[in-house]
Short mmCIF file of C-alpha atoms in Angstrom, two decimals:
data_model
loop_
_atom_site.label_atom_id
_atom_site.label_comp_id
_atom_site.label_asym_id
_atom_site.label_seq_id
_atom_site.Cartn_x
_atom_site.Cartn_y
_atom_site.Cartn_z
CA LYS A 6 19.96 76.47 24.44
CA ASN A 7 20.68 80.13 23.98
CA GLU A 8 19.56 81.63 20.69
CA VAL A 9 21.84 84.43 19.49
CA GLU A 10 20.54 86.73 16.79
CA GLN A 11 22.59 89.37 15.03
CA SER A 12 21.44 92.19 12.81
CA PRO A 13 22.02 93.17 10.17
CA GLN A 14 23.45 90.10 8.43
CA ASN A 15 25.16 92.28 5.83
CA LEU A 16 26.07 95.96 5.95
CA THR A 17 27.78 98.14 3.37
CA ALA A 18 28.70 101.69 4.34
CA GLN A 19 30.91 104.53 3.23
CA GLU A 20 34.19 105.38 4.92
CA GLY A 21 33.65 107.66 7.89
CA GLU A 22 30.14 106.48 8.71
CA PHE A 23 29.05 105.46 12.21
CA ILE A 24 28.31 101.74 12.28
CA THR A 25 26.03 99.82 14.66
CA ILE A 26 25.72 96.04 14.84
CA ASN A 27 23.15 94.51 17.16
CA CYS A 28 23.03 91.24 19.07
CA SER A 29 20.20 89.77 21.10
CA TYR A 30 20.09 86.52 23.05
CA SER A 31 17.35 84.50 24.69
CA VAL A 32 18.74 83.19 27.99
CA GLY A 33 20.69 84.86 30.81
CA ILE A 34 24.44 84.82 30.40
CA SER A 35 27.63 85.39 32.38
CA ALA A 36 29.37 87.34 29.60
CA LEU A 37 29.04 88.42 25.98
CA HIS A 38 31.89 88.55 23.48
CA TRP A 39 32.39 90.49 20.28
CA LEU A 40 34.77 88.90 17.80
CA GLN A 41 36.22 89.99 14.46
CA GLN A 42 37.11 87.76 11.54
CA HIS A 43 38.75 89.05 8.37
CA PRO A 44 38.18 87.09 5.13
CA GLY A 45 40.15 83.85 5.23
CA GLY A 46 41.52 84.88 8.56
CA GLY A 47 41.52 83.94 12.16
CA ILE A 48 39.17 85.12 14.88
CA VAL A 49 40.17 87.98 17.13
CA SER A 50 38.49 88.84 20.40
CA LEU A 51 37.43 92.50 20.55
CA PHE A 52 35.46 92.73 23.79
CA MET A 53 34.20 90.66 26.68
CA LEU A 54 31.30 92.30 28.50
CA SER A 55 29.21 91.40 31.50
CA SER A 56 27.69 94.84 32.06
CA GLY A 57 27.77 98.44 30.88
CA LYS A 58 30.07 99.67 28.17
CA LYS A 59 33.63 99.23 26.95
CA LYS A 60 35.66 101.29 24.49
CA HIS A 61 38.79 100.44 22.56
CA GLY A 62 39.96 102.96 20.03
CA ARG A 63 37.11 103.56 17.57
CA LEU A 64 35.14 100.56 18.81
CA ILE A 65 32.50 100.73 21.52
CA ALA A 66 30.51 97.82 22.91
CA THR A 67 27.48 98.09 25.16
CA ILE A 68 25.29 95.53 26.86
CA ASN A 69 21.86 95.72 28.49
CA ILE A 70 21.48 92.63 30.64
CA GLN A 71 17.79 93.22 31.41
CA GLU A 72 16.90 93.50 27.72
CA LYS A 73 19.34 90.73 26.69
CA HIS A 74 20.83 92.97 24.03
CA SER A 75 24.25 94.23 23.03
CA SER A 76 25.52 96.63 20.39
CA LEU A 77 28.89 97.09 18.74
CA HIS A 78 29.60 100.55 17.37
CA ILE A 79 32.38 101.64 15.06
CA THR A 80 33.06 105.37 14.84
CA ALA A 81 34.75 106.97 11.82
CA SER A 82 34.68 103.66 9.94
CA HIS A 83 37.57 102.76 7.64
CA PRO A 84 37.96 100.16 4.87
CA ARG A 85 40.24 98.14 7.16
CA ASP A 86 37.21 97.63 9.43
CA SER A 87 35.71 95.44 6.68
CA ALA A 88 35.29 92.02 8.30
CA VAL A 89 32.73 89.69 9.81
CA TYR A 90 31.73 90.68 13.34
CA ILE A 91 30.49 87.86 15.53
CA CYS A 92 28.57 88.06 18.78
CA ALA A 93 28.97 85.14 21.20
CA VAL A 94 27.56 84.46 24.65
CA GLU A 95 28.81 82.50 27.63
CA PRO A 96 26.27 80.59 29.70
CA GLY A 97 25.84 81.54 33.31
CA GLY A 98 27.84 79.65 35.90
CA GLY A 99 30.26 77.72 33.79
CA ALA A 100 32.89 77.52 31.07
CA ASP A 101 30.96 75.26 28.75
CA GLY A 102 31.94 77.16 25.64
CA LEU A 103 30.38 79.95 23.62
CA THR A 104 27.18 80.10 21.60
CA PHE A 105 27.66 82.21 18.51
CA GLY A 106 25.56 84.40 16.30
CA LYS A 107 25.93 83.89 12.57
CA GLY A 108 27.90 87.09 12.15
CA THR A 109 27.50 90.46 10.43
CA HIS A 110 29.42 90.91 7.21
CA LEU A 111 30.59 94.53 7.12
CA ILE A 112 32.05 96.23 4.05
CA ILE A 113 33.36 99.79 4.28
CA GLN A 114 33.82 101.42 0.92
CA PRO A 115 36.39 104.19 0.43
CA ASP B 19 52.68 86.12 20.62
CA ALA B 20 50.45 83.33 19.36
CA GLY B 21 49.95 81.52 22.66
CA ILE B 22 47.91 79.01 20.72
CA THR B 23 48.83 77.12 17.57
CA GLN B 24 46.90 74.66 15.46
CA SER B 25 48.32 72.03 13.15
CA PRO B 26 48.03 71.31 10.36
CA ARG B 27 46.74 74.54 8.79
CA HIS B 28 45.34 72.71 5.77
CA LYS B 29 44.57 69.08 5.16
CA VAL B 30 42.93 67.06 2.43
CA THR B 31 41.96 63.53 3.35
CA GLU B 32 39.91 60.70 1.93
CA THR B 33 36.53 59.55 3.18
CA GLY B 34 36.86 56.86 5.81
CA THR B 35 40.34 57.74 7.02
CA PRO B 36 41.06 58.87 10.58
CA VAL B 37 42.34 62.41 11.01
CA THR B 38 43.83 64.13 14.06
CA LEU B 39 44.06 67.86 14.52
CA ARG B 40 46.29 69.31 17.19
CA CYS B 41 45.89 72.40 19.34
CA HIS B 42 48.84 73.54 21.43
CA GLN B 43 48.84 76.38 23.97
CA THR B 44 51.57 78.06 25.95
CA GLU B 45 49.24 80.06 28.24
CA ASN B 46 48.58 77.32 30.81
CA HIS B 47 44.84 77.96 30.49
CA ARG B 48 42.53 75.39 31.98
CA TYR B 49 39.80 75.49 29.34
CA MET B 50 40.24 74.41 25.72
CA TYR B 51 37.63 74.10 22.99
CA TRP B 52 37.20 72.77 19.49
CA TYR B 53 34.73 74.53 17.18
CA ARG B 54 33.82 74.08 13.56
CA GLN B 55 32.78 76.91 11.28
CA ASP B 56 30.45 76.34 8.35
CA PRO B 57 28.62 78.75 6.05
CA GLY B 58 25.07 79.32 7.26
CA HIS B 59 25.77 77.78 10.67
CA GLY B 60 28.47 79.95 12.12
CA LEU B 61 30.70 78.48 14.79
CA ARG B 62 29.54 75.44 16.71
CA LEU B 63 31.10 73.66 19.67
CA ILE B 64 32.38 70.12 19.06
CA HIS B 65 34.09 69.21 22.34
CA TYR B 66 35.72 71.02 25.20
CA SER B 67 38.07 70.33 28.07
CA TYR B 68 38.23 71.78 31.55
CA GLY B 69 41.44 70.07 32.56
CA VAL B 70 43.77 67.17 31.86
CA LYS B 71 41.69 64.11 31.04
CA ASP B 72 38.48 66.07 31.66
CA THR B 73 36.47 66.54 28.49
CA ASP B 74 32.84 66.90 27.51
CA LYS B 75 30.69 66.91 24.40
CA GLY B 76 29.42 69.97 22.64
CA GLU B 77 26.59 70.60 20.22
CA VAL B 78 28.02 68.68 17.24
CA SER B 79 30.17 65.93 18.77
CA ASP B 80 29.03 62.93 16.69
CA GLY B 81 31.93 61.46 14.72
CA TYR B 82 34.56 63.26 16.78
CA SER B 83 36.64 62.34 19.81
CA VAL B 84 39.14 64.34 21.83
CA SER B 85 41.99 63.78 24.21
CA ARG B 86 43.88 65.97 26.61
CA SER B 87 46.81 64.20 28.28
CA LYS B 88 48.72 67.42 28.98
CA THR B 89 47.53 70.93 29.86
CA GLU B 90 49.04 72.35 26.69
CA ASP B 91 47.68 69.92 24.10
CA PHE B 92 44.11 69.21 23.00
CA LEU B 93 43.67 66.75 20.14
CA LEU B 94 40.60 66.38 17.96
CA THR B 95 40.18 63.09 16.10
CA LEU B 96 37.77 62.36 13.29
CA GLU B 97 37.42 58.63 13.69
CA SER B 98 36.35 57.98 10.09
CA ALA B 99 36.19 61.19 8.08
CA THR B 100 33.07 61.97 6.05
CA SER B 101 32.37 64.71 3.52
CA SER B 102 30.06 66.40 6.05
CA GLN B 103 33.12 67.00 8.20
CA THR B 104 34.68 69.25 5.57
CA SER B 105 34.94 72.48 7.50
CA VAL B 106 37.22 75.00 9.13
CA TYR B 107 38.16 73.93 12.64
CA PHE B 108 39.12 76.41 15.33
CA CYS B 109 40.66 75.70 18.66
CA ALA B 110 40.19 78.21 21.48
CA ILE B 111 41.55 78.64 24.98
CA ALA B 112 40.04 80.51 27.89
CA GLY B 113 41.00 81.51 31.37
CA LEU B 114 38.44 82.77 33.85
CA ASN B 115 37.93 86.51 33.27
CA TYR B 116 40.55 86.49 30.50
CA GLY B 117 38.27 85.97 27.55
CA TYR B 118 38.94 83.67 24.66
CA THR B 119 41.89 83.31 22.31
CA PHE B 120 41.39 81.47 19.04
CA GLY B 121 43.87 79.55 16.94
CA SER B 122 44.35 80.36 13.27
CA GLY B 123 42.15 77.52 12.12
CA THR B 124 42.57 74.27 10.21
CA ARG B 125 40.89 73.98 6.83
CA LEU B 126 39.94 70.32 6.38
CA THR B 127 38.65 68.91 3.13
CA VAL B 128 37.32 65.35 3.00
CA VAL B 129 37.14 63.97 -0.55
#
């Protein structure tokens, strides 16, 4: 069973700061996902990564397959970025569902 | 542009009663999943399906059953609800290389 660890668990920052959330996993994967969940809200897929780096607006996600590690960065953070960010991994070779980290609760203060 | 809808959105039920949650998709994706989300545990897989009538158990399947008689519908049944099944339930769909799309969730309270 893949163990997915996220850090930090909680993060409070000021508007405009550069944010980094880390995710590490224990077993090889076929893909890694970053998800966003606003309080009381649904879950939105931000990125699916199998290698390298992806960018969407102010969000950047990177993955290092050899080190079994991924990071999610938010540039020029804004209060609307306040949410729980969840890392999830797909096992290699199948579609047997995701294994999730416990999430990082991010608060951006104005 | 939901593509995936869950019903009901909220439900309160009594211990010992059967409960069925429905997930409906319009994307024609092969793979469908049921997860539960609990504080301190995050999201955990209950059951999944890789096609009509093809289902398999996930990490926390005890007390739950599923059925998929059509591509678009995936039903989750709590055979006899218990207080430990109070949770938020999310359905998700996936197509190969398309990533995952999650439903809006069903908040279930068992009293």
